[in-house]
Coordinates of N, CA and C in Angstrom, one line a residue:
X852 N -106.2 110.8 173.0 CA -106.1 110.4 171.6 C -105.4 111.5 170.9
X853 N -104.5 111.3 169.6 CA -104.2 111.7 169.0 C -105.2 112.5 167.8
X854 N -105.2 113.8 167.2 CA -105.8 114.0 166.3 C -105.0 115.0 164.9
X855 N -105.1 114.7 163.9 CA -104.7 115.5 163.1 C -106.0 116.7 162.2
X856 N -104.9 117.9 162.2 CA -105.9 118.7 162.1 C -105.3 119.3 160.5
X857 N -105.5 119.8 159.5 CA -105.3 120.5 158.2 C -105.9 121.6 158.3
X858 N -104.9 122.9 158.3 CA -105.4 124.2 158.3 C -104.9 125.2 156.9
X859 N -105.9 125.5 156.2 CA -105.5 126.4 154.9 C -104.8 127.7 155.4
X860 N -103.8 127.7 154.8 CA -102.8 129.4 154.9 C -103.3 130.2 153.9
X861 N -103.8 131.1 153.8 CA -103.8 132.4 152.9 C -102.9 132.5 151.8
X862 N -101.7 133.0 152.7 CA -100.6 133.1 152.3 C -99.2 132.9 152.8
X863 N -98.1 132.8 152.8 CA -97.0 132.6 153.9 C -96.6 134.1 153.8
X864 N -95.5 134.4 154.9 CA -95.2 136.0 154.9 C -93.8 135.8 154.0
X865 N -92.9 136.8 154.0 CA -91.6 137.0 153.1 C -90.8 136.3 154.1
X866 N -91.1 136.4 154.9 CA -89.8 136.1 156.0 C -90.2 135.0 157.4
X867 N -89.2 134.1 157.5 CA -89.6 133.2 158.9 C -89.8 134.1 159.5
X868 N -90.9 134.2 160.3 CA -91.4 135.1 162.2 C -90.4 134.8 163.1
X869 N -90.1 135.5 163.6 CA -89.0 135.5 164.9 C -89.8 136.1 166.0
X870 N -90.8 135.4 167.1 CA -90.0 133.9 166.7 C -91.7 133.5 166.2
X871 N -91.0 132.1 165.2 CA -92.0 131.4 165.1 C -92.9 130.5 165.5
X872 N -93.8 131.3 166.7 CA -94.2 130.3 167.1 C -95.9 129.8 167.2
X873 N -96.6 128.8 167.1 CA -97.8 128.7 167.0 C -98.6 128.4 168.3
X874 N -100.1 128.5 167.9 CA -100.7 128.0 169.1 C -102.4 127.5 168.5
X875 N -102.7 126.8 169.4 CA -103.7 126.5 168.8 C -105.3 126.6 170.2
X876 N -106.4 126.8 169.5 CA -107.5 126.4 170.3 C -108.9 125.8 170.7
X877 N -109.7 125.3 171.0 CA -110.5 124.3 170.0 C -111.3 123.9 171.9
X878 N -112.4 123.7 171.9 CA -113.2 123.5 172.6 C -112.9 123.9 174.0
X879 N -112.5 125.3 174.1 CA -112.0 125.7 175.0 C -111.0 125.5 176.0
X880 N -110.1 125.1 175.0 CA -108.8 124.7 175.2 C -107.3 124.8 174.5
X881 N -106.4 125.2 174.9 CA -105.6 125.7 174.0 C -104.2 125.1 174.6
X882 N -103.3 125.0 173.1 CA -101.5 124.6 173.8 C -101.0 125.4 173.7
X883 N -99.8 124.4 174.5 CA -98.4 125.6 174.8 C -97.8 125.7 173.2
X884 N -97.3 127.4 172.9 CA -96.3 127.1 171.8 C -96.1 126.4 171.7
X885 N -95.7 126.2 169.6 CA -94.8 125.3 169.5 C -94.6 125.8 168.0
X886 N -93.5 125.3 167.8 CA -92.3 125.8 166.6 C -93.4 125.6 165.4
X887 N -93.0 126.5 164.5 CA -93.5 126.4 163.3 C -92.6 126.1 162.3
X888 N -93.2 125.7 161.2 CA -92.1 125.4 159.8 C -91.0 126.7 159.3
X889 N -89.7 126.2 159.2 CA -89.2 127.6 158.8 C -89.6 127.7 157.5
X890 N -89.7 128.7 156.7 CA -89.9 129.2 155.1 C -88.9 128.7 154.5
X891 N -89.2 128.1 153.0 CA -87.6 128.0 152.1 C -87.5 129.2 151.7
X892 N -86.8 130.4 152.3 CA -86.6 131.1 152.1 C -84.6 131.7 152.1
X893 N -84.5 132.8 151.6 CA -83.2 133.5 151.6 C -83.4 134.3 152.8
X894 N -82.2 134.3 153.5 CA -82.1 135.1 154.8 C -81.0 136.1 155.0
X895 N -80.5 137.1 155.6 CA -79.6 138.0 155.3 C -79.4 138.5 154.4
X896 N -80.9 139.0 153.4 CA -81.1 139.7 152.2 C -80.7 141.2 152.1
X897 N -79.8 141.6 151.2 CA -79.6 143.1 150.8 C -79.0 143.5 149.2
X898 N -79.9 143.9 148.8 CA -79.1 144.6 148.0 C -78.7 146.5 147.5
X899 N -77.7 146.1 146.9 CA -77.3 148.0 147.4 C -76.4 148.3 145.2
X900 N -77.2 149.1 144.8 CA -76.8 149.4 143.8 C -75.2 150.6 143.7
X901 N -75.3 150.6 142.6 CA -74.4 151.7 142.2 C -75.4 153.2 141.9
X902 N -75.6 152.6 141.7 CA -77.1 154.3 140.7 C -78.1 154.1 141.4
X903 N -78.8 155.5 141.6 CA -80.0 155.1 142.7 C -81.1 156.1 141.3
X904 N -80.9 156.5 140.5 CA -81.9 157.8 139.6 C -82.1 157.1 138.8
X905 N -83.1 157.6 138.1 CA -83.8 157.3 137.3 C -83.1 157.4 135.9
X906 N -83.4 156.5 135.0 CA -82.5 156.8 133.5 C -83.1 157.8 132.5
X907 N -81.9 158.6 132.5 CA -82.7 159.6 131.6 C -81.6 159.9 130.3
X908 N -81.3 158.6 130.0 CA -80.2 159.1 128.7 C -80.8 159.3 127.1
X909 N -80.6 160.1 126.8 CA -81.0 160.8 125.6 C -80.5 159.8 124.5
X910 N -81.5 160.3 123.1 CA -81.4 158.9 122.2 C -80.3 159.1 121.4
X911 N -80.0 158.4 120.7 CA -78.9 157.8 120.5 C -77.2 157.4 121.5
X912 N -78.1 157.8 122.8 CA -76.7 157.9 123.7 C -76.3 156.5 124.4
X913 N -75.4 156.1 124.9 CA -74.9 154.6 125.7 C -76.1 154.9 126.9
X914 N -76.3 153.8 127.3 CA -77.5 154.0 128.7 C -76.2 153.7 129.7
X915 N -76.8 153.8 131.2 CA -75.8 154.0 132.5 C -76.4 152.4 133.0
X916 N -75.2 151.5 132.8 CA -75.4 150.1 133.6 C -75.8 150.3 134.6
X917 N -76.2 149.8 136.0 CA -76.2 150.0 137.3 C -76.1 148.3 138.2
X918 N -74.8 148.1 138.4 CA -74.6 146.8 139.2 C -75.1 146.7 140.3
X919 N -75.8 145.9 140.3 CA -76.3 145.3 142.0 C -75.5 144.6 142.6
X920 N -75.4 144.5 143.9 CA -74.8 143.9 144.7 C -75.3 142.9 145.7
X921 N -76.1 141.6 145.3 CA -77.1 141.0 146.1 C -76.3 139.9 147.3
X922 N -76.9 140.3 148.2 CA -76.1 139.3 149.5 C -77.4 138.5 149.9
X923 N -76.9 137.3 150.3 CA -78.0 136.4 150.8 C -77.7 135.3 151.5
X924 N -78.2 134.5 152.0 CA -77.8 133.3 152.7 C -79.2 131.9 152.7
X925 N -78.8 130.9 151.8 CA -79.3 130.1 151.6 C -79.7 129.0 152.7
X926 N -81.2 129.1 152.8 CA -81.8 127.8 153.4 C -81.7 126.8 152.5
X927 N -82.0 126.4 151.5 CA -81.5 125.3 151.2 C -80.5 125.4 149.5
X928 N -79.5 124.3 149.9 CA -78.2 124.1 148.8 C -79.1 124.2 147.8
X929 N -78.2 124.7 146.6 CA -78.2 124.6 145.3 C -77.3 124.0 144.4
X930 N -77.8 122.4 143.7 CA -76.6 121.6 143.3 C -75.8 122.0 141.9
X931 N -74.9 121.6 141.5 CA -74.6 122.1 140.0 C -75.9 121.7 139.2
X932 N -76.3 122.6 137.9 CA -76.7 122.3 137.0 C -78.6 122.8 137.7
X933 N -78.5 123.3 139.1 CA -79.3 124.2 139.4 C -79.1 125.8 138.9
X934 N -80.0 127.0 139.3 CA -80.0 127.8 138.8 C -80.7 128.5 139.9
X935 N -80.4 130.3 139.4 CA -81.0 131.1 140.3 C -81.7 131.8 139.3
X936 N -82.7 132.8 140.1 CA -83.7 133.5 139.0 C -84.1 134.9 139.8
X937 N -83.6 136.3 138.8 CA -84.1 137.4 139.6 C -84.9 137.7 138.6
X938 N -86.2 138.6 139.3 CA -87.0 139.6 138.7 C -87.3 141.0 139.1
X939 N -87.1 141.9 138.3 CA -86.3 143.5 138.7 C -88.1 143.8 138.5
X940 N -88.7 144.8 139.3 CA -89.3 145.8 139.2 C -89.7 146.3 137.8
X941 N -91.1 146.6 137.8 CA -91.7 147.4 136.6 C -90.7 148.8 136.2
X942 N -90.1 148.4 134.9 CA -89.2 149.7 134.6 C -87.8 149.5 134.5
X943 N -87.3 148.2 135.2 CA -85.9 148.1 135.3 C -86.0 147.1 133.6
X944 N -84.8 147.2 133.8 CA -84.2 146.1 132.4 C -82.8 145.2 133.2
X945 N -83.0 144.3 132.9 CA -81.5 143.5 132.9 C -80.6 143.8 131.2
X946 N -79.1 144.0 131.4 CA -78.3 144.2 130.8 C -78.1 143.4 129.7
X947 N -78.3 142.6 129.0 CA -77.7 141.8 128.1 C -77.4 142.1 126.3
X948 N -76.7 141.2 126.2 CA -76.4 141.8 125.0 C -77.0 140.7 123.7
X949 N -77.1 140.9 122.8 CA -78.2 141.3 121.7 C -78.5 139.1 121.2
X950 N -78.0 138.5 122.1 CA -77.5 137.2 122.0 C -78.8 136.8 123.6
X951 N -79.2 137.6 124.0 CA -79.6 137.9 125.5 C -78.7 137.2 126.8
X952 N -77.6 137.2 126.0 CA -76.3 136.4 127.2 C -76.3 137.6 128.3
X953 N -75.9 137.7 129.6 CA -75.5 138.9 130.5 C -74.6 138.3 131.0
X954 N -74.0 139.1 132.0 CA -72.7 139.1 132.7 C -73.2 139.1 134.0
X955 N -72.5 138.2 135.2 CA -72.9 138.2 136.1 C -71.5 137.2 137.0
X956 N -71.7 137.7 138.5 CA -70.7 137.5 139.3 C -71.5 136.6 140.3
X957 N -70.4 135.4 141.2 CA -71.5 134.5 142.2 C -70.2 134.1 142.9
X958 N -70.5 134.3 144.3 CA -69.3 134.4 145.2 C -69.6 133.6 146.5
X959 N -69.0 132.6 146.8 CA -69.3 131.9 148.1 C -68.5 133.1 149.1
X960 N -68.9 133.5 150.2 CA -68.2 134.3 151.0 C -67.0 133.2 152.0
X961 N -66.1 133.9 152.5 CA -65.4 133.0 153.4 C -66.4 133.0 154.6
X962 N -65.9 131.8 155.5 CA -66.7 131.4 156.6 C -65.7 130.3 157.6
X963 N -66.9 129.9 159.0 CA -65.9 129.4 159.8 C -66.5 128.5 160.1
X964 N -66.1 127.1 160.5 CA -66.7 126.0 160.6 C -66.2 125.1 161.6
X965 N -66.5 125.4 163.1 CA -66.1 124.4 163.8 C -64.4 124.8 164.1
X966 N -64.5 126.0 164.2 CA -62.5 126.7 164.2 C -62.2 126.5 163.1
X967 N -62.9 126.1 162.2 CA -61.7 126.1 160.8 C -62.1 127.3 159.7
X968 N -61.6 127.7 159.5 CA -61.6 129.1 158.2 C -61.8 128.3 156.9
X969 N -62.6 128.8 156.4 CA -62.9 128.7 154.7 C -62.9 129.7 153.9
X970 N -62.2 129.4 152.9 CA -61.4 131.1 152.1 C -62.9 130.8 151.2
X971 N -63.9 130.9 151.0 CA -65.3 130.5 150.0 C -64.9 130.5 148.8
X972 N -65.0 131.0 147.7 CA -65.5 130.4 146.5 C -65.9 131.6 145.3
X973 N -65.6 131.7 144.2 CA -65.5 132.6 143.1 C -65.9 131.5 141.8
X974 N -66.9 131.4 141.5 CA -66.9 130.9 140.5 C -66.7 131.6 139.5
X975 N -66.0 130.7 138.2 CA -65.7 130.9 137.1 C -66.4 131.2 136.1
X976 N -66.0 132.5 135.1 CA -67.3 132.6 134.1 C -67.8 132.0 133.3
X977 N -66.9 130.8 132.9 CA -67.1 129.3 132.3 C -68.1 128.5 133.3
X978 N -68.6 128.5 134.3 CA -69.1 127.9 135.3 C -70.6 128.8 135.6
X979 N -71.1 129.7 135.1 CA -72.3 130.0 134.7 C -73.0 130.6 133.6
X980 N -74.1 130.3 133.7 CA -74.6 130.6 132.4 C -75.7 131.9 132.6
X981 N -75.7 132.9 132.1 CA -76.6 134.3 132.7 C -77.2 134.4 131.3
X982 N -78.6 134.7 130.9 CA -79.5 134.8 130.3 C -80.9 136.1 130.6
X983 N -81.1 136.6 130.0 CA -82.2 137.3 130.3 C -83.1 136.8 129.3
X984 N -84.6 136.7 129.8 CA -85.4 136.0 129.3 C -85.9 136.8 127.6
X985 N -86.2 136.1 126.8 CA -86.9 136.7 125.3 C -88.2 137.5 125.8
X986 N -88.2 138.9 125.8 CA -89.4 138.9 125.5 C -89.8 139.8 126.8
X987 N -88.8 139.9 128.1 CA -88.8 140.0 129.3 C -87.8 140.4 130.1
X988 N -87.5 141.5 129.9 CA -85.9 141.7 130.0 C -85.8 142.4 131.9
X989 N -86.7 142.1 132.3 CA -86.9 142.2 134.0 C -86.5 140.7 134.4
X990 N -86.5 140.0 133.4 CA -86.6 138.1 134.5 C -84.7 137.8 134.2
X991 N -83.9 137.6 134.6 CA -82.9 137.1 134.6 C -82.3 135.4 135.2
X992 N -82.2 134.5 134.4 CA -81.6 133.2 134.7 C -80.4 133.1 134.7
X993 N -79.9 132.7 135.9 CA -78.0 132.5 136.3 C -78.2 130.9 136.7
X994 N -77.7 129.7 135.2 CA -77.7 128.6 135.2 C -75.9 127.9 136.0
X995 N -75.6 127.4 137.0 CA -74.7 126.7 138.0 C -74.2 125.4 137.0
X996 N -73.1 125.9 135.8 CA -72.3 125.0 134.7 C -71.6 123.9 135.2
X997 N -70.7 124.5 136.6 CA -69.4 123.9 137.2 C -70.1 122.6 137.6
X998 N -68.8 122.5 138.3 CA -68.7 121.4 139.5 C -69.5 121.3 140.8
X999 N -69.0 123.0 141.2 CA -69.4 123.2 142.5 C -70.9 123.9 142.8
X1000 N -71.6 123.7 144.0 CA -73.1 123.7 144.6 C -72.3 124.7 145.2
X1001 N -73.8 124.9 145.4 CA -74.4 126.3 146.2 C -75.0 125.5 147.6
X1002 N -74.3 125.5 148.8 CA -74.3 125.0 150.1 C -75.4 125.4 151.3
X1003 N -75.9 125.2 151.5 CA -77.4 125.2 152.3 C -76.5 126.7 153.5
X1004 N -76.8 127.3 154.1 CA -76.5 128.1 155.1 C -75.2 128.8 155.3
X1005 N -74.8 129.3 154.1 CA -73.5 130.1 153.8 C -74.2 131.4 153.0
X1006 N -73.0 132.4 153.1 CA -73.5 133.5 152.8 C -72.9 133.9 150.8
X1007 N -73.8 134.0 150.0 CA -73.4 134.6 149.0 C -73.5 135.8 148.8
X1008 N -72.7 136.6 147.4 CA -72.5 137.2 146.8 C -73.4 137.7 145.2
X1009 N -74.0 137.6 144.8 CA -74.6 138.0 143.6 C -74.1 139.4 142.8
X1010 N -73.6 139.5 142.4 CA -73.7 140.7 141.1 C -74.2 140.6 139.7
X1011 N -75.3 141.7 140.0 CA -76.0 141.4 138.5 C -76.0 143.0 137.8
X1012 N -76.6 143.4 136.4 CA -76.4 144.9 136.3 C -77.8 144.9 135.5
X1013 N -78.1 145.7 136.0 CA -79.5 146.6 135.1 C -79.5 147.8 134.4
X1014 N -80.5 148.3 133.8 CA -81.1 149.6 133.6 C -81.7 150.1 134.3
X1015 N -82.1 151.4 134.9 CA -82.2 152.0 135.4 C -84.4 152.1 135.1
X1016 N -85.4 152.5 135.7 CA -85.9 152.7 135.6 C -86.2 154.1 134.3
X1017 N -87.1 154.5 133.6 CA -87.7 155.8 133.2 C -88.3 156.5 133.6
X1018 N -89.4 155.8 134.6 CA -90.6 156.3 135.0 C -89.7 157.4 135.7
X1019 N -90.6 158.8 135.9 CA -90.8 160.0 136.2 C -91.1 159.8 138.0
X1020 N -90.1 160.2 138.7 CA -90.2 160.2 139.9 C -91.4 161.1 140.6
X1021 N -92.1 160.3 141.2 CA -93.1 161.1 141.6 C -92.9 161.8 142.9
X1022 N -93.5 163.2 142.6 CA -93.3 164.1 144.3 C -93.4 163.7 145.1
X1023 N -92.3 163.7 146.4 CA -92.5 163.0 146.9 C -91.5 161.8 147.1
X1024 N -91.3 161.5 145.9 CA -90.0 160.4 145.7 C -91.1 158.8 145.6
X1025 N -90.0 158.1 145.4 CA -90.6 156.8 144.8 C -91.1 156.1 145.8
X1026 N -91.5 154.9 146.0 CA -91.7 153.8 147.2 C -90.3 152.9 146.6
X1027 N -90.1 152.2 148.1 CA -88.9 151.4 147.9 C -89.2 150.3 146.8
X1028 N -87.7 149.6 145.8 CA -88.1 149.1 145.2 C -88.0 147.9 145.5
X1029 N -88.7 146.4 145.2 CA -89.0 145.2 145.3 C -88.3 144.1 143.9
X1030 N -87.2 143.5 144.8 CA -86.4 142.2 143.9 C -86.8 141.2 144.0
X1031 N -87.2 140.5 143.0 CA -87.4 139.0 143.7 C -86.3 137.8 143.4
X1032 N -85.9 137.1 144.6 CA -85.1 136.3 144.2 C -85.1 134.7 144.2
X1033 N -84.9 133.8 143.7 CA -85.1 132.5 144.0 C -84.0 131.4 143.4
X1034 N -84.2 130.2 143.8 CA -83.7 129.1 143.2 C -84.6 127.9 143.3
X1035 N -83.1 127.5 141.8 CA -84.4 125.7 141.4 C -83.4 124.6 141.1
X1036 N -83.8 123.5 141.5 CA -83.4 122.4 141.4 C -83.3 122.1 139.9
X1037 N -81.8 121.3 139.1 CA -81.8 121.0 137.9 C -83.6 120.6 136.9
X1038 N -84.0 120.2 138.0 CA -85.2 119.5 137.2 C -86.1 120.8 137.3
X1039 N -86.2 122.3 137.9 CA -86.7 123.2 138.0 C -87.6 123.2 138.9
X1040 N -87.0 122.2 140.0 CA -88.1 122.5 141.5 C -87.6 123.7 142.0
X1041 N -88.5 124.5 142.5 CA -88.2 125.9 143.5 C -87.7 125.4 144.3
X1042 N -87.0 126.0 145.2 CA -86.4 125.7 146.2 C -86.7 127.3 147.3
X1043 N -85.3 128.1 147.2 CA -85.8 129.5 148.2 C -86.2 130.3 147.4
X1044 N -86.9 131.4 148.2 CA -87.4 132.5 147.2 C -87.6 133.2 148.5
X1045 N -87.4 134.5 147.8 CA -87.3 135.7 148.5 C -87.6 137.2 147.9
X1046 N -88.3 138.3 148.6 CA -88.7 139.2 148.0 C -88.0 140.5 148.8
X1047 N -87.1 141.2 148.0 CA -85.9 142.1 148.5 C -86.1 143.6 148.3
X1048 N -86.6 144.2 149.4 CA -86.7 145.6 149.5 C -85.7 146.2 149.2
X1049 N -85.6 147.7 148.2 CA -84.2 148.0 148.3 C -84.8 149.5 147.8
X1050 N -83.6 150.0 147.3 CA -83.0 151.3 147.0 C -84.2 152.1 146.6
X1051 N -85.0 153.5 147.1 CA -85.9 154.2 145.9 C -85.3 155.1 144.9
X1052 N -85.6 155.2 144.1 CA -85.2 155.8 142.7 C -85.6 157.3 143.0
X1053 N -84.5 157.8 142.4 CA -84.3 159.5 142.7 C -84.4 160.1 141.4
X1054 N -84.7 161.5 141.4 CA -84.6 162.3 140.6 C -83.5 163.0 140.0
X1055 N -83.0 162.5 138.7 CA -81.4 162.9 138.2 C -81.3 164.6 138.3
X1056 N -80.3 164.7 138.7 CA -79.7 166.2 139.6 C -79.2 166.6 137.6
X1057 N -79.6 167.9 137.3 CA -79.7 168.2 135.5 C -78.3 168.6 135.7
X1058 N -77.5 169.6 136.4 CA -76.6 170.4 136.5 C -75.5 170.3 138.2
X1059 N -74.5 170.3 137.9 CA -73.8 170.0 139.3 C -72.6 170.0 139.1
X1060 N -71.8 171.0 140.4 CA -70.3 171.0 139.7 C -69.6 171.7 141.6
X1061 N -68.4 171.6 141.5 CA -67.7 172.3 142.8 C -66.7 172.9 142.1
X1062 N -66.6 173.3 143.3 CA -65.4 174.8 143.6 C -64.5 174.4 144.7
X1063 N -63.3 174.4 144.2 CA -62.8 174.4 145.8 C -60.9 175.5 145.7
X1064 N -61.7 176.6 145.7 CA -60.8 177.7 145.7 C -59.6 177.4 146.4
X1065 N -58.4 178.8 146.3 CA -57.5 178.8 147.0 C -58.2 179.9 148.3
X1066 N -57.5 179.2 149.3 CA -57.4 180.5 150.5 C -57.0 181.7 150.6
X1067 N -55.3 182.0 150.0 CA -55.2 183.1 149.8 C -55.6 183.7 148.6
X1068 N -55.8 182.8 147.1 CA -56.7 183.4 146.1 C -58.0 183.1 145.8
X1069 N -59.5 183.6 146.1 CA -60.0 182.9 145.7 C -60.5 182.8 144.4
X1070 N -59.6 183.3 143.6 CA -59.9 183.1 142.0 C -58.6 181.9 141.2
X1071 N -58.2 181.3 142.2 CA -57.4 180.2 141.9 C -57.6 179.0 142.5
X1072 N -57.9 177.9 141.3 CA -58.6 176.5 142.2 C -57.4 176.0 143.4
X1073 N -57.7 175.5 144.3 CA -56.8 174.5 144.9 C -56.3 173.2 144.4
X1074 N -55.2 173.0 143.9 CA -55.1 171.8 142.7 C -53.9 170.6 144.0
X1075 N -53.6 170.8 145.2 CA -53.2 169.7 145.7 C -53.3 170.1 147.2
X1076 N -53.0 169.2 148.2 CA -53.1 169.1 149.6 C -52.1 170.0 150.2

């Protein structure tokens, strides 16, 4: 006979198990593996900043943007008039300007399909919409205006820019920091989500400069090759 069984998860992990496989046991009896559900999750996650220190700009001064560079690869498409959604760590800010509009970049990478090359995709800045939330300047919405979807199992591009943390680096140095990233269906169903280990925040260096003398003078800089 056939039987169905309903088991509560705790939680799911960040990432599909490799491999994922399950097993089961029950009146002293047990099966062979068998495949588990993959996660709607983002896969080939990285991101890699410009600035890794901590912000320490004095007041009245311009603060130091810091562009991220997020790469990922979608389990499942994202159609036009869908949207992506980051959330930066306790301390960061997303960039926007006083409208809470931001600036943001979204790149299909090239890829190969069956021998055939695909040059990917650069959407237009007419073709999204970047918002940082009122009230919440860690949550960022990048709304998909165009034509063109975001394709199940291809590799993107993300550029987004923040603020830098304040907090006081602790001895020791920071723990790595944690991005969260996702997407939603026009109607605002979730779709992937993903949680992105990245860069720890350093301690800004106060003073720093080189030298790079002459050989036969060393009281004269070296000014070419």
């Amino acid at each position: 006979q056939l039987y169905t069984i309903r088991v509560a998860v705790a939680s799911n992990p960040l990432a599909t198990p490799e491999p994922n496989r399950w097993t089961l046991e029950f009146g002293g009896q047990s099966s062979e593996p068998f495949d588990g559900m993959p996660l709607w999750a983002f896969t080939r996650t990285r991101l890699v900043p410009v600035v890794t220190s901590r912000d320490r700009t004095l007041a009245g001064q311009a603060r130091t943007p810091n562009p991220l560079r997020v790469s990922f690869r979608t389990y499942n498409g994202v159609p036009a008039g869908g949207e992506f959604r980051a959330e930066a760590p306790e301390g960061f800010q997303f960039v926007s300007r006083p409208s809470r509009e931001c600036d943001a970049q979204l790149q299909e990478l090239p890829y190969v399909e069956l021998g055939v090359r695909y040059p990917g995709y650069s959407w237009a800045e007419r073709e999204l919409v970047c918002l940082v939330e009122p009230g919440d300047s860690r949550k960022l919405t990048l709304g998909l205006r165009g034509a063109r979807n975001v394709i199940a199992g291809l590799d993107y591009l993300l550029i987004i820019t923040v603020y830098n943390s304040f907090a006081p680096v602790p001895e020791g140095g920071s723990a790595p920091t944690v991005w969260k990233l996702s997407s939603f269906l026009p109607g605002g169903l979730s779709l992937d989500e993903s949680r992105i280990e990245s860069f720890r925040i350093n301690a800004v260096m106060n003073l720093w400069a080189y030298a790079n003398p002459s050989e036969e003078d060393p009281t004269q800089e070296m000014r070419n090759g």
